[in-house]
Amino acid sequence: MVEWTAEEKQLISSLWAKVNVAECGAEALARLLIVYPWTQRFFANFGNLSSPTAVIGNPMVRAHGKKVLTSFGDAIKNLDNIKKCFAQLSKLHCDKLHVDPENFRLLGDILIVVLAANHSKEFSPACQAAWQKMVHVVAHALAHEYH
Amino acid sequence: MVLSAADKANVKAAFCKIGGQADEYGADALERMFVTYPQTKTYFPHFDLGKGSAQVKGHGKKVAAALVEAANHIDDIAGALSKLSDLHAQKLRVDPVNFKLLGQCFLVVVAARNPSLLTPEVHASLDKFLCAVGTVLTAKYR
């Protein structure tokens, strides 16, 4: 089981309280598709992803980004049991979506950069470390049911 | 990983904007790397890694200078960093995975200190550039 210090929990939840989930999620997913374009392979039915401008403006990307980051919120509410919280999602990503877990790591790294850009004041090294641990734990949990 | 003309332009412009603050960016990136990825500290047993360490600042300056040099010779990063590549292969032998970690931290520093600079396009170009630098520095490992 993952051990979180009180400081880590505080850093994670206090920053989360300031996050605009819809905007941040949209930006994170868009940047994933732009910075690592091979990730577009999972979104063939999303329409126009032909340029950074197209990706950023794509309503399906925005909607899905919001959905993904809302899930993150569930993890933050269940920090002491993320594996259980994401068991179904993990099975879904393996059995139905066929997503290589490496992609969870890529999205986590992108999210960190987006948080840093939007919350510079709060994003101290300690805050970055707590959030990097968070995205690592989420990625691990999402990969946990893979077979 | 091939840097397009647009990537090269983005990287050069980014480092131009960062300008004289590159040293601070380097030191900040290192500090964040040591805090976020504690395993990276194993390469610096001889350093004081406490907050505000002069050694970390000094090393950050070196790292930044190398990145600036690479950006200034972006058509031949391998040539520009050849000696550094030798050093890493023969003496330092930092495991290749760590260059990605430092790269991530450098991006975070740019994002935190200069968010308007890090558009999605520049983000992509800088990420590619940092990957390319890491590849060059580990190219002679075996």
Tab-separated table of N, CA and C in Angstrom, chain A:
chain	number	residue	atom	x	y	z
A	1	MET	N	0.838	-1.201	0.000
A	1	MET	CA	0.000	0.000	0.000
A	1	MET	C	0.870	1.246	0.000
A	2	VAL	N	0.420	2.271	-0.678
A	2	VAL	CA	1.206	3.496	-0.759
A	2	VAL	C	1.103	4.285	0.543
A	3	GLU	N	2.250	4.757	1.025
A	3	GLU	CA	2.271	5.577	2.224
A	3	GLU	C	2.387	7.043	1.828
A	4	TRP	N	1.466	7.842	2.302
A	4	TRP	CA	1.539	9.289	2.039
A	4	TRP	C	1.829	10.003	3.347
A	5	THR	N	2.761	10.912	3.316
A	5	THR	CA	2.973	11.725	4.522
A	5	THR	C	1.845	12.762	4.592
A	6	ALA	N	1.686	13.315	5.777
A	6	ALA	CA	0.659	14.345	5.947
A	6	ALA	C	0.954	15.532	5.033
A	7	GLU	N	2.256	15.833	4.891
A	7	GLU	CA	2.639	16.957	4.047
A	7	GLU	C	2.265	16.700	2.583
A	8	GLU	N	2.514	15.473	2.127
A	8	GLU	CA	2.185	15.128	0.733
A	8	GLU	C	0.685	15.268	0.491
A	9	LYS	N	-0.106	14.739	1.431
A	9	LYS	CA	-1.567	14.818	1.277
A	9	LYS	C	-2.004	16.285	1.219
A	10	GLN	N	-1.400	17.094	2.066
A	10	GLN	CA	-1.763	18.510	2.122
A	10	GLN	C	-1.387	19.220	0.818
A	11	LEU	N	-0.192	18.929	0.316
A	11	LEU	CA	0.264	19.563	-0.928
A	11	LEU	C	-0.635	19.175	-2.090
A	12	ILE	N	-1.027	17.902	-2.127
A	12	ILE	CA	-1.858	17.421	-3.231
A	12	ILE	C	-3.253	18.034	-3.159
A	13	SER	N	-3.885	17.933	-1.996
A	13	SER	CA	-5.276	18.405	-1.925
A	13	SER	C	-5.388	19.925	-1.982
A	14	SER	N	-4.429	20.640	-1.444
A	14	SER	CA	-4.550	22.101	-1.483
A	14	SER	C	-4.369	22.627	-2.901
A	15	LEU	N	-3.487	22.001	-3.678
A	15	LEU	CA	-3.354	22.425	-5.070
A	15	LEU	C	-4.594	22.019	-5.857
A	16	TRP	N	-5.081	20.818	-5.602
A	16	TRP	CA	-6.255	20.314	-6.335
A	16	TRP	C	-7.460	21.242	-6.175
A	17	ALA	N	-7.583	21.809	-4.981
A	17	ALA	CA	-8.707	22.718	-4.708
A	17	ALA	C	-8.690	23.911	-5.649
A	18	LYS	N	-7.497	24.245	-6.172
A	18	LYS	CA	-7.386	25.422	-7.039
A	18	LYS	C	-7.506	25.064	-8.524
A	19	VAL	N	-7.514	23.777	-8.833
A	19	VAL	CA	-7.469	23.351	-10.237
A	19	VAL	C	-8.832	23.451	-10.903
A	20	ASN	N	-8.862	24.067	-12.088
A	20	ASN	CA	-10.065	24.057	-12.934
A	20	ASN	C	-9.995	22.760	-13.731
A	21	VAL	N	-10.764	21.774	-13.307
A	21	VAL	CA	-10.635	20.417	-13.843
A	21	VAL	C	-10.908	20.370	-15.347
A	22	ALA	N	-11.913	21.091	-15.798
A	22	ALA	CA	-12.262	21.070	-17.227
A	22	ALA	C	-11.120	21.651	-18.065
A	23	GLU	N	-10.618	22.816	-17.654
A	23	GLU	CA	-9.560	23.496	-18.418
A	23	GLU	C	-8.253	22.736	-18.357
A	24	CYS	N	-7.888	22.338	-17.147
A	24	CYS	CA	-6.609	21.653	-16.935
A	24	CYS	C	-6.606	20.307	-17.642
A	25	GLY	N	-7.733	19.595	-17.539
A	25	GLY	CA	-7.839	18.299	-18.204
A	25	GLY	C	-7.740	18.428	-19.708
A	26	ALA	N	-8.438	19.414	-20.245
A	26	ALA	CA	-8.401	19.644	-21.691
A	26	ALA	C	-6.985	19.967	-22.135
A	27	GLU	N	-6.308	20.847	-21.377
A	27	GLU	CA	-4.953	21.246	-21.749
A	27	GLU	C	-3.988	20.062	-21.660
A	28	ALA	N	-4.121	19.272	-20.614
A	28	ALA	CA	-3.210	18.141	-20.436
A	28	ALA	C	-3.362	17.136	-21.567
A	29	LEU	N	-4.609	16.788	-21.894
A	29	LEU	CA	-4.811	15.800	-22.962
A	29	LEU	C	-4.349	16.351	-24.309
A	30	ALA	N	-4.655	17.627	-24.557
A	30	ALA	CA	-4.227	18.245	-25.819
A	30	ALA	C	-2.705	18.209	-25.942
A	31	ARG	N	-2.026	18.590	-24.852
A	31	ARG	CA	-0.557	18.590	-24.907
A	31	ARG	C	-0.002	17.179	-25.069
A	32	LEU	N	-0.659	16.187	-24.469
A	32	LEU	CA	-0.222	14.793	-24.660
A	32	LEU	C	-0.236	14.464	-26.146
A	33	LEU	N	-1.319	14.816	-26.813
A	33	LEU	CA	-1.487	14.478	-28.232
A	33	LEU	C	-0.552	15.283	-29.135
A	34	ILE	N	-0.129	16.462	-28.629
A	34	ILE	CA	0.765	17.324	-29.416
A	34	ILE	C	2.227	16.960	-29.174
A	35	VAL	N	2.585	16.798	-27.894
A	35	VAL	CA	3.991	16.543	-27.555
A	35	VAL	C	4.397	15.108	-27.904
A	36	TYR	N	3.465	14.172	-27.730
A	36	TYR	CA	3.726	12.767	-28.055
A	36	TYR	C	2.694	12.307	-29.077
A	37	PRO	N	2.857	12.709	-30.329
A	37	PRO	CA	1.781	12.530	-31.323
A	37	PRO	C	1.374	11.078	-31.549
A	38	TRP	N	2.245	10.129	-31.206
A	38	TRP	CA	1.864	8.735	-31.394
A	38	TRP	C	0.697	8.355	-30.480
A	39	THR	N	0.453	9.145	-29.446
A	39	THR	CA	-0.681	8.846	-28.568
A	39	THR	C	-2.015	9.081	-29.266
A	40	GLN	N	-1.966	9.744	-30.423
A	40	GLN	CA	-3.210	9.981	-31.171
A	40	GLN	C	-3.808	8.681	-31.680
A	41	ARG	N	-3.016	7.604	-31.638
A	41	ARG	CA	-3.482	6.311	-32.138
A	41	ARG	C	-4.747	5.841	-31.429
A	42	PHE	N	-4.958	6.332	-30.204
A	42	PHE	CA	-6.126	5.889	-29.450
A	42	PHE	C	-7.365	6.728	-29.737
A	43	PHE	N	-7.183	7.756	-30.542
A	43	PHE	CA	-8.269	8.721	-30.726
A	43	PHE	C	-8.579	8.943	-32.198
A	44	ALA	N	-8.575	7.864	-32.964
A	44	ALA	CA	-8.806	7.959	-34.405
A	44	ALA	C	-10.171	8.544	-34.727
A	45	ASN	N	-11.135	8.368	-33.806
A	45	ASN	CA	-12.486	8.849	-34.074
A	45	ASN	C	-12.745	10.242	-33.517
A	46	PHE	N	-11.646	10.941	-33.127
A	46	PHE	CA	-11.820	12.267	-32.533
A	46	PHE	C	-11.860	13.383	-33.570
A	47	GLY	N	-11.735	13.018	-34.859
A	47	GLY	CA	-11.811	14.058	-35.884
A	47	GLY	C	-10.467	14.707	-36.132
A	48	ASN	N	-10.470	16.022	-36.259
A	48	ASN	CA	-9.287	16.747	-36.689
A	48	ASN	C	-8.245	16.909	-35.582
A	49	LEU	N	-7.112	16.176	-35.763
A	49	LEU	CA	-5.995	16.322	-34.820
A	49	LEU	C	-4.749	16.714	-35.591
A	50	SER	N	-4.961	17.370	-36.740
A	50	SER	CA	-3.872	17.538	-37.707
A	50	SER	C	-2.841	18.601	-37.344
A	51	SER	N	-3.159	19.463	-36.384
A	51	SER	CA	-2.207	20.500	-35.985
A	51	SER	C	-2.441	20.821	-34.513
A	52	PRO	N	-1.431	21.445	-33.861
A	52	PRO	CA	-1.652	21.824	-32.458
A	52	PRO	C	-2.929	22.649	-32.284
A	53	THR	N	-3.182	23.583	-33.203
A	53	THR	CA	-4.390	24.414	-33.099
A	53	THR	C	-5.648	23.550	-33.169
A	54	ALA	N	-5.620	22.580	-34.109
A	54	ALA	CA	-6.782	21.699	-34.263
A	54	ALA	C	-7.003	20.877	-33.004
A	55	VAL	N	-5.909	20.370	-32.435
A	55	VAL	CA	-6.019	19.537	-31.231
A	55	VAL	C	-6.594	20.336	-30.076
A	56	ILE	N	-6.033	21.541	-29.880
A	56	ILE	CA	-6.452	22.358	-28.741
A	56	ILE	C	-7.929	22.742	-28.848
A	57	GLY	N	-8.376	23.000	-30.070
A	57	GLY	CA	-9.752	23.428	-30.262
A	57	GLY	C	-10.751	22.294	-30.392
A	58	ASN	N	-10.232	21.075	-30.480
A	58	ASN	CA	-11.107	19.918	-30.735
A	58	ASN	C	-12.020	19.647	-29.540
A	59	PRO	N	-13.335	19.727	-29.747
A	59	PRO	CA	-14.260	19.582	-28.615
A	59	PRO	C	-14.225	18.192	-27.974
A	60	MET	N	-13.920	17.167	-28.782
A	60	MET	CA	-13.845	15.819	-28.211
A	60	MET	C	-12.623	15.691	-27.306
A	61	VAL	N	-11.540	16.344	-27.705
A	61	VAL	CA	-10.331	16.329	-26.869
A	61	VAL	C	-10.627	17.025	-25.548
A	62	ARG	N	-11.272	18.152	-25.624
A	62	ARG	CA	-11.582	18.918	-24.415
A	62	ARG	C	-12.478	18.110	-23.474
A	63	ALA	N	-13.496	17.497	-24.058
A	63	ALA	CA	-14.436	16.721	-23.245
A	63	ALA	C	-13.753	15.528	-22.600
A	64	HIS	N	-12.928	14.843	-23.381
A	64	HIS	CA	-12.267	13.666	-22.848
A	64	HIS	C	-11.228	14.034	-21.810
A	65	GLY	N	-10.553	15.149	-22.037
A	65	GLY	CA	-9.576	15.643	-21.067
A	65	GLY	C	-10.238	15.913	-19.727
A	66	LYS	N	-11.425	16.493	-19.778
A	66	LYS	CA	-12.160	16.786	-18.542
A	66	LYS	C	-12.525	15.475	-17.844
A	67	LYS	N	-12.944	14.497	-18.637
A	67	LYS	CA	-13.336	13.188	-18.089
A	67	LYS	C	-12.148	12.539	-17.379
A	68	VAL	N	-10.999	12.563	-18.046
A	68	VAL	CA	-9.789	11.932	-17.501
A	68	VAL	C	-9.378	12.595	-16.194
A	69	LEU	N	-9.364	13.939	-16.186
A	69	LEU	CA	-8.898	14.613	-14.983
A	69	LEU	C	-9.915	14.507	-13.837
A	70	THR	N	-11.191	14.376	-14.188
A	70	THR	CA	-12.207	14.151	-13.148
A	70	THR	C	-11.916	12.842	-12.424
A	71	SER	N	-11.471	11.840	-13.174
A	71	SER	CA	-11.072	10.565	-12.570
A	71	SER	C	-9.930	10.728	-11.591
A	72	PHE	N	-8.989	11.585	-11.973
A	72	PHE	CA	-7.875	11.890	-11.057
A	72	PHE	C	-8.418	12.358	-9.723
A	73	GLY	N	-9.486	13.169	-9.807
A	73	GLY	CA	-10.107	13.698	-8.597
A	73	GLY	C	-10.579	12.569	-7.693
A	74	ASP	N	-11.083	11.497	-8.309
A	74	ASP	CA	-11.498	10.329	-7.520
A	74	ASP	C	-10.318	9.739	-6.771
A	75	ALA	N	-9.178	9.681	-7.447
A	75	ALA	CA	-7.971	9.142	-6.796
A	75	ALA	C	-7.586	10.000	-5.606
A	76	ILE	N	-7.689	11.319	-5.772
A	76	ILE	CA	-7.293	12.219	-4.692
A	76	ILE	C	-8.223	12.048	-3.492
A	77	LYS	N	-9.497	11.732	-3.757
A	77	LYS	CA	-10.435	11.493	-2.647
A	77	LYS	C	-10.155	10.154	-1.982
A	78	ASN	N	-9.434	9.260	-2.690
A	78	ASN	CA	-9.179	7.909	-2.166
A	78	ASN	C	-7.695	7.598	-2.145
A	79	LEU	N	-6.913	8.552	-1.651
A	79	LEU	CA	-5.459	8.416	-1.687
A	79	LEU	C	-4.972	7.130	-1.039
A	80	ASP	N	-5.710	6.647	-0.038
A	80	ASP	CA	-5.236	5.454	0.664
A	80	ASP	C	-5.689	4.168	-0.001
A	81	ASN	N	-6.411	4.276	-1.119
A	81	ASN	CA	-6.877	3.050	-1.774
A	81	ASN	C	-7.047	3.237	-3.276
A	82	ILE	N	-6.019	3.784	-3.888
A	82	ILE	CA	-6.129	4.120	-5.308
A	82	ILE	C	-6.253	2.870	-6.168
A	83	LYS	N	-5.529	1.790	-5.793
A	83	LYS	CA	-5.581	0.560	-6.604
A	83	LYS	C	-7.013	0.052	-6.701
A	84	LYS	N	-7.707	0.045	-5.547
A	84	LYS	CA	-9.079	-0.471	-5.526
A	84	LYS	C	-9.985	0.473	-6.325
A	85	CYS	N	-9.748	1.762	-6.114
A	85	CYS	CA	-10.554	2.800	-6.753
A	85	CYS	C	-10.492	2.661	-8.276
A	86	PHE	N	-9.326	2.294	-8.797
A	86	PHE	CA	-9.121	2.243	-10.252
A	86	PHE	C	-9.144	0.840	-10.831
A	87	ALA	N	-9.547	-0.163	-10.048
A	87	ALA	CA	-9.513	-1.545	-10.543
A	87	ALA	C	-10.347	-1.705	-11.815
A	88	GLN	N	-11.545	-1.184	-11.814
A	88	GLN	CA	-12.411	-1.317	-12.994
A	88	GLN	C	-11.840	-0.559	-14.186
A	89	LEU	N	-11.378	0.656	-13.932
A	89	LEU	CA	-10.786	1.469	-15.000
A	89	LEU	C	-9.563	0.770	-15.591
A	90	SER	N	-8.820	0.102	-14.714
A	90	SER	CA	-7.627	-0.604	-15.174
A	90	SER	C	-8.018	-1.726	-16.132
A	91	LYS	N	-9.032	-2.504	-15.721
A	91	LYS	CA	-9.506	-3.605	-16.584
A	91	LYS	C	-9.983	-3.050	-17.920
A	92	LEU	N	-10.695	-1.941	-17.856
A	92	LEU	CA	-11.208	-1.309	-19.080
A	92	LEU	C	-10.073	-0.927	-20.020
A	93	HIS	N	-9.011	-0.297	-19.460
A	93	HIS	CA	-7.903	0.159	-20.302
A	93	HIS	C	-7.142	-1.016	-20.900
A	94	CYS	N	-7.138	-2.127	-20.186
A	94	CYS	CA	-6.455	-3.315	-20.712
A	94	CYS	C	-7.328	-4.049	-21.727
A	95	ASP	N	-8.516	-4.448	-21.280
A	95	ASP	CA	-9.339	-5.376	-22.071
A	95	ASP	C	-10.078	-4.717	-23.230
A	96	LYS	N	-10.518	-3.467	-23.002
A	96	LYS	CA	-11.332	-2.848	-24.056
A	96	LYS	C	-10.538	-1.811	-24.841
A	97	LEU	N	-9.774	-0.987	-24.124
A	97	LEU	CA	-9.110	0.130	-24.789
A	97	LEU	C	-7.720	-0.228	-25.316
A	98	HIS	N	-7.113	-1.281	-24.757
A	98	HIS	CA	-5.790	-1.751	-25.194
A	98	HIS	C	-4.744	-0.646	-25.187
A	99	VAL	N	-4.676	0.063	-24.058
A	99	VAL	CA	-3.728	1.170	-23.931
A	99	VAL	C	-2.456	0.699	-23.236
A	100	ASP	N	-1.313	0.875	-23.888
A	100	ASP	CA	-0.018	0.582	-23.258
A	100	ASP	C	0.131	1.459	-22.013
A	101	PRO	N	0.394	0.866	-20.843
A	101	PRO	CA	0.501	1.651	-19.608
A	101	PRO	C	1.548	2.763	-19.654
A	102	GLU	N	2.503	2.649	-20.573
A	102	GLU	CA	3.481	3.734	-20.707
A	102	GLU	C	2.776	5.071	-20.942
A	103	ASN	N	1.619	5.005	-21.598
A	103	ASN	CA	0.888	6.240	-21.893
A	103	ASN	C	0.391	6.935	-20.627
A	104	PHE	N	0.132	6.163	-19.561
A	104	PHE	CA	-0.310	6.780	-18.312
A	104	PHE	C	0.833	7.617	-17.729
A	105	ARG	N	2.051	7.082	-17.904
A	105	ARG	CA	3.225	7.802	-17.419
A	105	ARG	C	3.417	9.095	-18.214
A	106	LEU	N	3.243	9.010	-19.516
A	106	LEU	CA	3.397	10.199	-20.357
A	106	LEU	C	2.377	11.272	-19.963
A	107	LEU	N	1.123	10.865	-19.769
A	107	LEU	CA	0.092	11.843	-19.405
A	107	LEU	C	0.395	12.449	-18.035
A	108	GLY	N	0.878	11.628	-17.121
A	108	GLY	CA	1.245	12.130	-15.797
A	108	GLY	C	2.298	13.219	-15.879
A	109	ASP	N	3.330	12.989	-16.688
A	109	ASP	CA	4.397	13.984	-16.847
A	109	ASP	C	3.856	15.275	-17.445
A	110	ILE	N	2.973	15.136	-18.421
A	110	ILE	CA	2.373	16.318	-19.053
A	110	ILE	C	1.548	17.094	-18.027
A	111	LEU	N	0.770	16.368	-17.211
A	111	LEU	CA	-0.070	17.015	-16.203
A	111	LEU	C	0.782	17.843	-15.250
A	112	ILE	N	1.926	17.301	-14.867
A	112	ILE	CA	2.850	18.016	-13.979
A	112	ILE	C	3.251	19.355	-14.597
A	113	VAL	N	3.594	19.337	-15.882
A	113	VAL	CA	4.018	20.569	-16.560
A	113	VAL	C	2.859	21.570	-16.614
A	114	VAL	N	1.650	21.076	-16.889
A	114	VAL	CA	0.478	21.957	-16.955
A	114	VAL	C	0.200	22.573	-15.586
A	115	LEU	N	0.306	21.773	-14.540
A	115	LEU	CA	0.094	22.297	-13.177
A	115	LEU	C	1.144	23.358	-12.859
A	116	ALA	N	2.391	23.087	-13.243
A	116	ALA	CA	3.472	24.042	-12.983
A	116	ALA	C	3.189	25.372	-13.675
A	117	ALA	N	2.705	25.298	-14.901
A	117	ALA	CA	2.438	26.512	-15.671
A	117	ALA	C	1.276	27.310	-15.086
A	118	ASN	N	0.259	26.629	-14.604
A	118	ASN	CA	-0.942	27.302	-14.128
A	118	ASN	C	-0.932	27.653	-12.645
A	119	HIS	N	0.009	27.061	-11.902
A	119	HIS	CA	0.050	27.295	-10.461
A	119	HIS	C	1.487	27.472	-10.003
A	120	SER	N	2.210	28.354	-10.694
A	120	SER	CA	3.654	28.522	-10.441
A	120	SER	C	3.952	28.775	-8.973
A	121	LYS	N	3.153	29.659	-8.361
A	121	LYS	CA	3.442	30.034	-6.971
A	121	LYS	C	3.454	28.837	-6.040
A	122	GLU	N	2.482	27.955	-6.249
A	122	GLU	CA	2.369	26.816	-5.327
A	122	GLU	C	3.305	25.673	-5.688
A	123	PHE	N	3.818	25.679	-6.922
A	123	PHE	CA	4.498	24.477	-7.411
A	123	PHE	C	5.960	24.435	-7.000
A	124	SER	N	6.171	24.407	-5.701
A	124	SER	CA	7.516	24.279	-5.144
A	124	SER	C	8.070	22.900	-5.482
A	125	PRO	N	9.380	22.699	-5.265
A	125	PRO	CA	9.936	21.362	-5.466
A	125	PRO	C	9.192	20.293	-4.661
A	126	ALA	N	8.810	20.597	-3.419
A	126	ALA	CA	8.103	19.618	-2.595
A	126	ALA	C	6.733	19.313	-3.184
A	127	CYS	N	6.074	20.325	-3.699
A	127	CYS	CA	4.761	20.138	-4.330
A	127	CYS	C	4.910	19.296	-5.588
A	128	GLN	N	5.943	19.597	-6.391
A	128	GLN	CA	6.195	18.807	-7.594
A	128	GLN	C	6.429	17.352	-7.224
A	129	ALA	N	7.227	17.127	-6.180
A	129	ALA	CA	7.548	15.757	-5.772
A	129	ALA	C	6.286	15.006	-5.354
A	130	ALA	N	5.414	15.670	-4.582
A	130	ALA	CA	4.178	15.020	-4.135
A	130	ALA	C	3.300	14.661	-5.328
A	131	TRP	N	3.200	15.587	-6.265
A	131	TRP	CA	2.358	15.342	-7.439
A	131	TRP	C	2.971	14.322	-8.386
A	132	GLN	N	4.300	14.308	-8.477
A	132	GLN	CA	4.955	13.308	-9.326
A	132	GLN	C	4.705	11.920	-8.736
A	133	LYS	N	4.714	11.844	-7.411
A	133	LYS	CA	4.411	10.576	-6.750
A	133	LYS	C	2.961	10.204	-7.038
A	134	MET	N	2.073	11.180	-6.970
A	134	MET	CA	0.652	10.975	-7.223
A	134	MET	C	0.412	10.394	-8.607
A	135	VAL	N	1.008	11.025	-9.634
A	135	VAL	CA	0.757	10.547	-11.000
A	135	VAL	C	1.383	9.175	-11.209
A	136	HIS	N	2.498	8.932	-10.511
A	136	HIS	CA	3.140	7.624	-10.597
A	136	HIS	C	2.232	6.548	-10.012
A	137	VAL	N	1.631	6.853	-8.859
A	137	VAL	CA	0.725	5.908	-8.195
A	137	VAL	C	-0.516	5.655	-9.050
A	138	VAL	N	-1.048	6.704	-9.646
A	138	VAL	CA	-2.218	6.564	-10.525
A	138	VAL	C	-1.875	5.685	-11.722
A	139	ALA	N	-0.736	5.953	-12.345
A	139	ALA	CA	-0.314	5.160	-13.513
A	139	ALA	C	-0.163	3.692	-13.113
A	140	HIS	N	0.443	3.462	-11.972
A	140	HIS	CA	0.661	2.109	-11.475
A	140	HIS	C	-0.683	1.400	-11.229
A	141	ALA	N	-1.612	2.128	-10.636
A	141	ALA	CA	-2.936	1.560	-10.336
A	141	ALA	C	-3.687	1.221	-11.629
A	142	LEU	N	-3.567	2.081	-12.604
A	142	LEU	CA	-4.250	1.843	-13.888
A	142	LEU	C	-3.658	0.654	-14.633
A	143	ALA	N	-2.409	0.352	-14.344
A	143	ALA	CA	-1.759	-0.794	-15.004
A	143	ALA	C	-1.913	-2.075	-14.206
A	144	HIS	N	-2.426	-1.963	-12.985
A	144	HIS	CA	-2.368	-3.070	-12.039
A	144	HIS	C	-3.165	-4.296	-12.482
A	145	GLU	N	-4.285	-4.094	-13.161
A	145	GLU	CA	-5.127	-5.240	-13.538
A	145	GLU	C	-4.780	-5.786	-14.912
A	146	TYR	N	-3.686	-5.287	-15.497
A	146	TYR	CA	-3.319	-5.752	-16.833
A	146	TYR	C	-2.851	-7.207	-16.798
A	147	HIS	N	-3.192	-7.892	-17.840
A	147	HIS	CA	-2.765	-9.296	-17.918
A	147	HIS	C	-2.446	-9.646	-19.366
